[in-house]
Amino acid sequence: METPILKLSEEDKETVYDPSEDSFLLIDALESDLQSIEAKMPGLCLEIGSGSGVVITALAMALGSRFPSYFLATDINPNACKVTKRTSIANSTKVEVIQMDLATNFLPAKFFDLIVFNPPYVVTEALEVLDERLISKTWAGGLEGRQVMKKIFPHIPNLLSKNGIFYLLVIKENNPEYIIKYFKQFNMIGSIIAERKIRGEHLYVLKFIRHH
């Protein structure tokens, strides 16, 4: 998978997450799992909280020419929505962008074949999640860094198609094993498919599929 061309101005960086090791690990994990993604021939792909749009655009670049796939991104931040659209256009892909909080406005129709989420995962005080500054929303994860992601977890089984895949990026402090156990209640099997240690962070990519 190619890494998309990305141009963030200094003004953009004040409110939009500048892709870092977490974003690139997620792209690498998707690339290493590309065969199993292609085998499912995903028709509808969603990135929750797209930020700069680098991940969903990389997916669109990898899959767009092979399947009639539709790529959708959401973000609570209107500036991130604009930047995601810009990144998509700059890389000759078509990603539709909707401003919303996570993916909580979608009907529980089980129509997404692939969902990707790089959430705000940094462990903070619970109240920091409520900080109105847009840049804070890109990283403040609240208690155990799971406060924001747990808002969307119960929706994932209702959004994912029968053979759909959910990819989630987390850090060690979020307790990946706990998250894998948590998803068992939704009849979903999780596994760690990638990990990387960087300055002060141990990153993981988790993959979830339905238990058939």
Short mmCIF file of N, CA, C and O in Angstrom, two decimals, residues 2-114:
data_model
loop_
_atom_site.label_atom_id
_atom_site.label_comp_id
_atom_site.label_asym_id
_atom_site.label_seq_id
_atom_site.Cartn_x
_atom_site.Cartn_y
_atom_site.Cartn_z
N GLU A 2 0.53 2.16 -0.86
CA GLU A 2 1.28 3.42 -0.90
C GLU A 2 0.81 4.35 0.23
O GLU A 2 -0.37 4.35 0.58
N THR A 3 1.75 5.14 0.74
CA THR A 3 1.36 6.17 1.71
C THR A 3 0.91 7.39 0.92
O THR A 3 1.64 7.87 0.05
N PRO A 4 -0.29 7.87 1.18
CA PRO A 4 -0.81 9.01 0.41
C PRO A 4 0.04 10.28 0.55
O PRO A 4 0.70 10.50 1.56
N ILE A 5 -0.01 11.09 -0.50
CA ILE A 5 0.58 12.43 -0.45
C ILE A 5 -0.28 13.23 0.51
O ILE A 5 -1.52 13.20 0.43
N LEU A 6 0.38 13.96 1.39
CA LEU A 6 -0.38 14.70 2.42
C LEU A 6 0.26 16.06 2.65
O LEU A 6 1.47 16.15 2.85
N LYS A 7 -0.56 17.10 2.61
CA LYS A 7 -0.02 18.44 2.88
C LYS A 7 -0.88 19.11 3.95
O LYS A 7 -2.01 19.50 3.69
N LEU A 8 -0.33 19.17 5.17
CA LEU A 8 -1.02 19.87 6.26
C LEU A 8 -0.32 21.20 6.50
O LEU A 8 0.89 21.23 6.70
N SER A 9 -1.09 22.28 6.48
CA SER A 9 -0.51 23.59 6.77
C SER A 9 -0.33 23.71 8.29
O SER A 9 -0.88 22.92 9.06
N GLU A 10 0.41 24.73 8.71
CA GLU A 10 0.58 24.96 10.15
C GLU A 10 -0.79 25.22 10.80
O GLU A 10 -1.05 24.82 11.92
N GLU A 11 -1.65 25.89 10.06
CA GLU A 11 -3.01 26.16 10.57
C GLU A 11 -3.80 24.86 10.73
O GLU A 11 -4.48 24.65 11.72
N ASP A 12 -3.68 23.96 9.75
CA ASP A 12 -4.35 22.65 9.84
C ASP A 12 -3.92 21.92 11.10
O ASP A 12 -4.73 21.35 11.83
N LYS A 13 -2.60 21.94 11.37
CA LYS A 13 -2.04 21.17 12.48
C LYS A 13 -2.51 21.66 13.85
O LYS A 13 -2.38 20.96 14.84
N GLU A 14 -3.06 22.86 13.89
CA GLU A 14 -3.59 23.38 15.16
C GLU A 14 -4.85 22.62 15.60
O GLU A 14 -5.17 22.56 16.78
N THR A 15 -5.57 22.05 14.63
CA THR A 15 -6.83 21.35 14.98
C THR A 15 -6.91 19.92 14.45
O THR A 15 -7.78 19.16 14.86
N VAL A 16 -6.04 19.56 13.49
CA VAL A 16 -6.13 18.24 12.84
C VAL A 16 -4.88 17.43 13.17
O VAL A 16 -3.77 17.95 13.14
N TYR A 17 -5.09 16.15 13.47
CA TYR A 17 -3.98 15.27 13.86
C TYR A 17 -3.02 15.04 12.69
O TYR A 17 -3.44 14.61 11.62
N ASP A 18 -1.77 15.37 12.92
CA ASP A 18 -0.72 15.15 11.92
C ASP A 18 -0.32 13.67 12.00
O ASP A 18 0.09 13.21 13.06
N PRO A 19 -0.46 12.90 10.92
CA PRO A 19 -0.19 11.47 10.98
C PRO A 19 1.17 11.17 11.61
O PRO A 19 2.16 11.85 11.33
N SER A 20 1.19 10.15 12.45
CA SER A 20 2.41 9.78 13.16
C SER A 20 2.58 8.27 13.09
O SER A 20 1.94 7.60 12.27
N GLU A 21 3.42 7.72 13.99
CA GLU A 21 3.71 6.28 13.96
C GLU A 21 2.45 5.42 14.05
O GLU A 21 2.38 4.35 13.46
N ASP A 22 1.45 5.88 14.82
CA ASP A 22 0.22 5.10 14.96
C ASP A 22 -0.49 4.96 13.61
O ASP A 22 -0.91 3.88 13.21
N SER A 23 -0.59 6.09 12.88
CA SER A 23 -1.25 6.08 11.56
C SER A 23 -0.52 5.14 10.61
O SER A 23 -1.15 4.35 9.88
N PHE A 24 0.83 5.20 10.64
CA PHE A 24 1.61 4.41 9.69
C PHE A 24 1.61 2.92 10.06
O PHE A 24 1.63 2.06 9.17
N LEU A 25 1.55 2.62 11.36
CA LEU A 25 1.42 1.21 11.76
C LEU A 25 0.09 0.64 11.29
O LEU A 25 0.02 -0.50 10.82
N LEU A 26 -0.95 1.44 11.39
CA LEU A 26 -2.28 0.99 10.95
C LEU A 26 -2.26 0.71 9.44
O LEU A 26 -2.78 -0.32 8.98
N ILE A 27 -1.64 1.60 8.68
CA ILE A 27 -1.53 1.38 7.22
C ILE A 27 -0.72 0.12 6.94
O ILE A 27 -1.09 -0.71 6.10
N ASP A 28 0.39 -0.07 7.68
CA ASP A 28 1.23 -1.27 7.49
C ASP A 28 0.45 -2.55 7.82
O ASP A 28 0.58 -3.56 7.12
N ALA A 29 -0.35 -2.48 8.89
CA ALA A 29 -1.15 -3.65 9.29
C ALA A 29 -2.19 -3.98 8.22
O ALA A 29 -2.42 -5.16 7.90
N LEU A 30 -2.82 -2.95 7.67
CA LEU A 30 -3.81 -3.17 6.60
C LEU A 30 -3.13 -3.76 5.36
O LEU A 30 -3.67 -4.65 4.71
N GLU A 31 -1.93 -3.27 5.09
CA GLU A 31 -1.18 -3.78 3.94
C GLU A 31 -0.84 -5.27 4.13
O GLU A 31 -1.00 -6.07 3.22
N SER A 32 -0.40 -5.63 5.34
CA SER A 32 -0.03 -7.03 5.59
C SER A 32 -1.25 -7.94 5.59
O SER A 32 -1.15 -9.14 5.37
N ASP A 33 -2.44 -7.35 5.79
CA ASP A 33 -3.68 -8.14 5.80
C ASP A 33 -4.48 -7.96 4.51
O ASP A 33 -5.63 -8.36 4.42
N LEU A 34 -3.84 -7.35 3.52
CA LEU A 34 -4.55 -6.97 2.29
C LEU A 34 -5.16 -8.17 1.56
O LEU A 34 -6.25 -8.06 1.00
N GLN A 35 -4.47 -9.31 1.61
CA GLN A 35 -5.01 -10.50 0.93
C GLN A 35 -6.36 -10.92 1.50
O GLN A 35 -7.30 -11.21 0.76
N SER A 36 -6.45 -10.92 2.85
CA SER A 36 -7.73 -11.33 3.44
C SER A 36 -8.80 -10.25 3.25
O SER A 36 -9.98 -10.55 3.15
N ILE A 37 -8.38 -8.98 3.15
CA ILE A 37 -9.34 -7.91 2.85
C ILE A 37 -9.87 -8.09 1.42
O ILE A 37 -11.07 -8.05 1.18
N GLU A 38 -8.95 -8.30 0.49
CA GLU A 38 -9.34 -8.46 -0.92
C GLU A 38 -10.24 -9.68 -1.13
O GLU A 38 -11.15 -9.66 -1.95
N ALA A 39 -9.97 -10.74 -0.36
CA ALA A 39 -10.77 -11.97 -0.49
C ALA A 39 -12.23 -11.71 -0.16
O ALA A 39 -13.13 -12.38 -0.68
N LYS A 40 -12.48 -10.73 0.69
CA LYS A 40 -13.86 -10.40 1.07
C LYS A 40 -14.50 -9.41 0.09
O LYS A 40 -15.68 -9.10 0.20
N MET A 41 -13.71 -8.87 -0.84
CA MET A 41 -14.19 -7.91 -1.83
C MET A 41 -15.09 -6.85 -1.19
O MET A 41 -16.29 -6.77 -1.48
N PRO A 42 -14.53 -6.05 -0.29
CA PRO A 42 -15.37 -5.10 0.45
C PRO A 42 -16.03 -4.05 -0.44
O PRO A 42 -15.38 -3.44 -1.28
N GLY A 43 -17.34 -3.91 -0.26
CA GLY A 43 -18.08 -2.92 -1.04
C GLY A 43 -18.16 -1.58 -0.35
O GLY A 43 -18.21 -0.53 -0.99
N LEU A 44 -18.18 -1.61 0.99
CA LEU A 44 -18.36 -0.37 1.75
C LEU A 44 -17.35 -0.33 2.89
O LEU A 44 -17.36 -1.18 3.77
N CYS A 45 -16.45 0.65 2.84
CA CYS A 45 -15.37 0.78 3.83
C CYS A 45 -15.53 2.09 4.60
O CYS A 45 -15.80 3.14 4.00
N LEU A 46 -15.34 2.03 5.90
CA LEU A 46 -15.55 3.20 6.76
C LEU A 46 -14.32 3.42 7.64
O LEU A 46 -13.81 2.48 8.25
N GLU A 47 -13.88 4.67 7.73
CA GLU A 47 -12.92 5.04 8.78
C GLU A 47 -13.63 5.98 9.75
O GLU A 47 -14.18 7.00 9.35
N ILE A 48 -13.59 5.61 11.03
CA ILE A 48 -14.17 6.44 12.08
C ILE A 48 -13.08 7.37 12.60
O ILE A 48 -12.00 6.93 12.97
N GLY A 49 -13.36 8.68 12.61
CA GLY A 49 -12.38 9.65 13.09
C GLY A 49 -11.18 9.72 12.17
O GLY A 49 -10.06 9.38 12.54
N SER A 50 -11.39 10.17 10.94
CA SER A 50 -10.35 10.06 9.90
C SER A 50 -9.21 11.06 10.04
O SER A 50 -8.15 10.86 9.45
N GLY A 51 -9.40 12.15 10.78
CA GLY A 51 -8.32 13.13 10.93
C GLY A 51 -7.85 13.66 9.59
O GLY A 51 -8.62 14.28 8.86
N SER A 52 -6.61 13.39 9.23
CA SER A 52 -6.05 13.88 7.97
C SER A 52 -6.55 13.09 6.76
O SER A 52 -6.35 13.52 5.62
N GLY A 53 -7.13 11.93 7.01
CA GLY A 53 -7.63 11.09 5.91
C GLY A 53 -6.58 10.17 5.32
O GLY A 53 -6.82 9.50 4.33
N VAL A 54 -5.41 10.11 5.96
CA VAL A 54 -4.30 9.34 5.37
C VAL A 54 -4.61 7.84 5.32
O VAL A 54 -4.24 7.16 4.36
N VAL A 55 -5.32 7.30 6.32
CA VAL A 55 -5.57 5.85 6.36
C VAL A 55 -6.65 5.44 5.35
O VAL A 55 -6.44 4.52 4.55
N ILE A 56 -7.79 6.13 5.35
CA ILE A 56 -8.87 5.77 4.42
C ILE A 56 -8.44 6.01 2.97
O ILE A 56 -8.79 5.25 2.07
N THR A 57 -7.60 7.03 2.75
CA THR A 57 -7.11 7.30 1.40
C THR A 57 -6.16 6.20 0.95
O THR A 57 -6.20 5.75 -0.20
N ALA A 58 -5.30 5.73 1.87
CA ALA A 58 -4.39 4.61 1.54
C ALA A 58 -5.20 3.37 1.15
O ALA A 58 -4.84 2.66 0.21
N LEU A 59 -6.28 3.13 1.87
CA LEU A 59 -7.16 1.99 1.55
C LEU A 59 -7.80 2.17 0.18
O LEU A 59 -7.87 1.23 -0.61
N ALA A 60 -8.29 3.39 -0.05
CA ALA A 60 -8.94 3.67 -1.34
C ALA A 60 -7.95 3.51 -2.50
O ALA A 60 -8.30 3.02 -3.57
N MET A 61 -6.70 3.90 -2.26
CA MET A 61 -5.67 3.75 -3.30
C MET A 61 -5.39 2.27 -3.57
O MET A 61 -5.18 1.86 -4.71
N ALA A 62 -5.39 1.46 -2.50
CA ALA A 62 -5.07 0.04 -2.64
C ALA A 62 -6.22 -0.77 -3.24
O ALA A 62 -6.00 -1.72 -4.00
N LEU A 63 -7.45 -0.42 -2.87
CA LEU A 63 -8.61 -1.23 -3.26
C LEU A 63 -9.43 -0.64 -4.40
O LEU A 63 -10.10 -1.37 -5.13
N GLY A 64 -9.40 0.68 -4.51
CA GLY A 64 -10.31 1.39 -5.41
C GLY A 64 -10.27 0.93 -6.85
O GLY A 64 -11.30 0.91 -7.53
N SER A 65 -9.08 0.56 -7.32
CA SER A 65 -8.98 0.16 -8.73
C SER A 65 -9.40 -1.28 -8.96
O SER A 65 -9.61 -1.71 -10.09
N ARG A 66 -9.51 -2.07 -7.87
CA ARG A 66 -9.79 -3.50 -8.03
C ARG A 66 -11.26 -3.87 -7.81
O ARG A 66 -11.74 -4.84 -8.34
N PHE A 67 -11.92 -3.11 -6.95
CA PHE A 67 -13.31 -3.42 -6.62
C PHE A 67 -14.16 -2.15 -6.73
O PHE A 67 -13.65 -1.05 -6.55
N PRO A 68 -15.45 -2.32 -6.98
CA PRO A 68 -16.32 -1.14 -6.95
C PRO A 68 -16.63 -0.76 -5.50
O PRO A 68 -17.77 -0.79 -5.05
N SER A 69 -15.58 -0.44 -4.74
CA SER A 69 -15.75 -0.14 -3.31
C SER A 69 -16.13 1.33 -3.12
O SER A 69 -15.75 2.20 -3.90
N TYR A 70 -16.84 1.58 -2.02
CA TYR A 70 -17.26 2.93 -1.65
C TYR A 70 -16.55 3.26 -0.33
O TYR A 70 -16.60 2.46 0.62
N PHE A 71 -15.88 4.39 -0.28
CA PHE A 71 -15.09 4.75 0.89
C PHE A 71 -15.71 5.95 1.61
O PHE A 71 -15.99 6.97 0.99
N LEU A 72 -15.90 5.77 2.91
CA LEU A 72 -16.59 6.77 3.72
C LEU A 72 -15.75 7.08 4.95
O LEU A 72 -15.15 6.18 5.55
N ALA A 73 -15.70 8.34 5.34
CA ALA A 73 -14.96 8.74 6.54
C ALA A 73 -15.85 9.64 7.39
O ALA A 73 -16.65 10.41 6.86
N THR A 74 -15.70 9.51 8.72
CA THR A 74 -16.41 10.43 9.62
C THR A 74 -15.39 11.10 10.54
O THR A 74 -14.33 10.55 10.82
N ASP A 75 -15.73 12.30 10.98
CA ASP A 75 -14.94 12.98 12.01
C ASP A 75 -15.82 14.04 12.65
O ASP A 75 -16.63 14.67 11.97
N ILE A 76 -15.64 14.22 13.95
CA ILE A 76 -16.42 15.23 14.68
C ILE A 76 -15.92 16.64 14.35
O ILE A 76 -16.64 17.62 14.51
N ASN A 77 -14.67 16.71 13.87
CA ASN A 77 -14.00 17.98 13.62
C ASN A 77 -14.23 18.43 12.17
O ASN A 77 -13.79 17.75 11.24
N PRO A 78 -14.91 19.57 11.95
CA PRO A 78 -15.17 20.01 10.57
C PRO A 78 -13.89 20.26 9.77
O PRO A 78 -13.85 20.04 8.56
N ASN A 79 -12.83 20.70 10.46
CA ASN A 79 -11.55 20.94 9.77
C ASN A 79 -10.95 19.63 9.29
O ASN A 79 -10.40 19.54 8.19
N ALA A 80 -11.06 18.58 10.14
CA ALA A 80 -10.55 17.25 9.75
C ALA A 80 -11.33 16.73 8.54
O ALA A 80 -10.75 16.10 7.65
N CYS A 81 -12.63 16.99 8.50
CA CYS A 81 -13.45 16.56 7.36
C CYS A 81 -12.93 17.20 6.07
O CYS A 81 -12.80 16.52 5.04
N LYS A 82 -12.62 18.50 6.15
CA LYS A 82 -12.11 19.21 4.96
C LYS A 82 -10.75 18.65 4.53
O LYS A 82 -10.48 18.46 3.35
N VAL A 83 -9.88 18.40 5.53
CA VAL A 83 -8.53 17.89 5.22
C VAL A 83 -8.61 16.47 4.64
O VAL A 83 -7.91 16.14 3.69
N THR A 84 -9.50 15.63 5.19
CA THR A 84 -9.69 14.27 4.66
C THR A 84 -10.09 14.33 3.19
O THR A 84 -9.56 13.61 2.35
N LYS A 85 -11.03 15.21 2.89
CA LYS A 85 -11.50 15.36 1.50
C LYS A 85 -10.36 15.82 0.60
O LYS A 85 -10.18 15.30 -0.51
N ARG A 86 -9.57 16.75 1.11
CA ARG A 86 -8.44 17.29 0.35
C ARG A 86 -7.39 16.20 0.07
O ARG A 86 -6.86 16.09 -1.02
N THR A 87 -7.12 15.37 1.11
CA THR A 87 -6.15 14.27 0.96
C THR A 87 -6.63 13.28 -0.09
O THR A 87 -5.86 12.80 -0.93
N SER A 88 -7.92 12.97 -0.03
CA SER A 88 -8.51 12.04 -0.99
C SER A 88 -8.35 12.56 -2.42
O SER A 88 -7.89 11.84 -3.31
N ILE A 89 -8.69 13.82 -2.63
CA ILE A 89 -8.62 14.41 -3.98
C ILE A 89 -7.17 14.48 -4.46
O ILE A 89 -6.87 14.16 -5.61
N ALA A 90 -6.25 14.85 -3.55
CA ALA A 90 -4.83 14.97 -3.92
C ALA A 90 -4.24 13.64 -4.37
O ALA A 90 -3.25 13.61 -5.11
N ASN A 91 -4.85 12.54 -3.94
CA ASN A 91 -4.36 11.21 -4.30
C ASN A 91 -5.27 10.49 -5.30
O ASN A 91 -5.21 9.26 -5.44
N SER A 92 -6.12 11.29 -5.97
CA SER A 92 -6.99 10.77 -7.03
C SER A 92 -7.88 9.62 -6.57
O SER A 92 -8.09 8.63 -7.28
N THR A 93 -8.40 9.74 -5.35
CA THR A 93 -9.37 8.75 -4.86
C THR A 93 -10.68 9.46 -4.54
O THR A 93 -10.73 10.69 -4.49
N LYS A 94 -11.70 8.66 -4.29
CA LYS A 94 -13.00 9.25 -3.96
C LYS A 94 -13.42 8.77 -2.58
O LYS A 94 -13.83 7.62 -2.41
N VAL A 95 -13.27 9.64 -1.59
CA VAL A 95 -13.70 9.33 -0.22
C VAL A 95 -14.79 10.33 0.15
O VAL A 95 -14.58 11.54 0.06
N GLU A 96 -15.94 9.82 0.52
CA GLU A 96 -17.02 10.71 1.00
C GLU A 96 -16.80 10.96 2.49
O GLU A 96 -16.39 10.05 3.22
N VAL A 97 -17.05 12.17 2.93
CA VAL A 97 -16.78 12.54 4.33
C VAL A 97 -18.04 13.10 4.98
O VAL A 97 -18.73 13.94 4.39
N ILE A 98 -18.34 12.60 6.18
CA ILE A 98 -19.50 13.08 6.94
C ILE A 98 -19.04 13.55 8.31
O ILE A 98 -18.31 12.83 8.99
N GLN A 99 -19.46 14.75 8.69
CA GLN A 99 -19.13 15.22 10.03
C GLN A 99 -20.11 14.62 11.03
O GLN A 99 -21.31 14.83 10.94
N MET A 100 -19.59 13.82 11.94
CA MET A 100 -20.41 13.26 13.02
C MET A 100 -19.51 12.79 14.15
O MET A 100 -18.30 12.61 13.96
N ASP A 101 -20.10 12.57 15.30
CA ASP A 101 -19.37 12.04 16.45
C ASP A 101 -19.22 10.53 16.26
O ASP A 101 -20.22 9.80 16.30
N LEU A 102 -17.99 10.09 16.03
CA LEU A 102 -17.70 8.66 15.80
C LEU A 102 -18.56 8.13 14.65
O LEU A 102 -18.48 8.63 13.54
N ALA A 103 -19.40 7.12 14.93
CA ALA A 103 -20.29 6.60 13.87
C ALA A 103 -21.67 6.38 14.45
O ALA A 103 -22.42 5.51 14.02
N THR A 104 -22.00 7.20 15.45
CA THR A 104 -23.21 6.95 16.23
C THR A 104 -24.50 7.38 15.51
O THR A 104 -25.58 7.06 15.98
N ASN A 105 -24.38 8.07 14.37
CA ASN A 105 -25.59 8.50 13.64
C ASN A 105 -26.04 7.51 12.58
O ASN A 105 -27.07 7.68 11.96
N PHE A 106 -25.23 6.47 12.35
CA PHE A 106 -25.62 5.49 11.34
C PHE A 106 -26.68 4.55 11.89
O PHE A 106 -26.66 4.18 13.05
N LEU A 107 -27.57 4.13 11.01
CA LEU A 107 -28.57 3.14 11.41
C LEU A 107 -27.88 1.79 11.62
O LEU A 107 -26.90 1.48 10.93
N PRO A 108 -28.38 0.97 12.54
CA PRO A 108 -27.76 -0.35 12.78
C PRO A 108 -28.11 -1.33 11.67
O PRO A 108 -28.87 -2.27 11.86
N ALA A 109 -27.55 -1.08 10.47
CA ALA A 109 -27.97 -1.86 9.30
C ALA A 109 -26.96 -2.91 8.84
O ALA A 109 -27.18 -3.58 7.84
N LYS A 110 -25.84 -3.05 9.55
CA LYS A 110 -24.84 -4.08 9.24
C LYS A 110 -24.40 -4.05 7.78
O LYS A 110 -24.40 -5.06 7.10
N PHE A 111 -24.04 -2.85 7.31
CA PHE A 111 -23.67 -2.79 5.89
C PHE A 111 -22.20 -2.47 5.61
O PHE A 111 -21.79 -2.43 4.46
N PHE A 112 -21.39 -2.25 6.63
CA PHE A 112 -19.97 -1.95 6.36
C PHE A 112 -19.14 -3.24 6.33
O PHE A 112 -19.17 -4.03 7.27
N ASP A 113 -18.39 -3.42 5.25
CA ASP A 113 -17.56 -4.61 5.10
C ASP A 113 -16.21 -4.44 5.80
O ASP A 113 -15.54 -5.43 6.11
N LEU A 114 -15.82 -3.20 6.01
CA LEU A 114 -14.54 -2.93 6.65
C LEU A 114 -14.66 -1.63 7.45
O LEU A 114 -15.13 -0.61 6.92
#
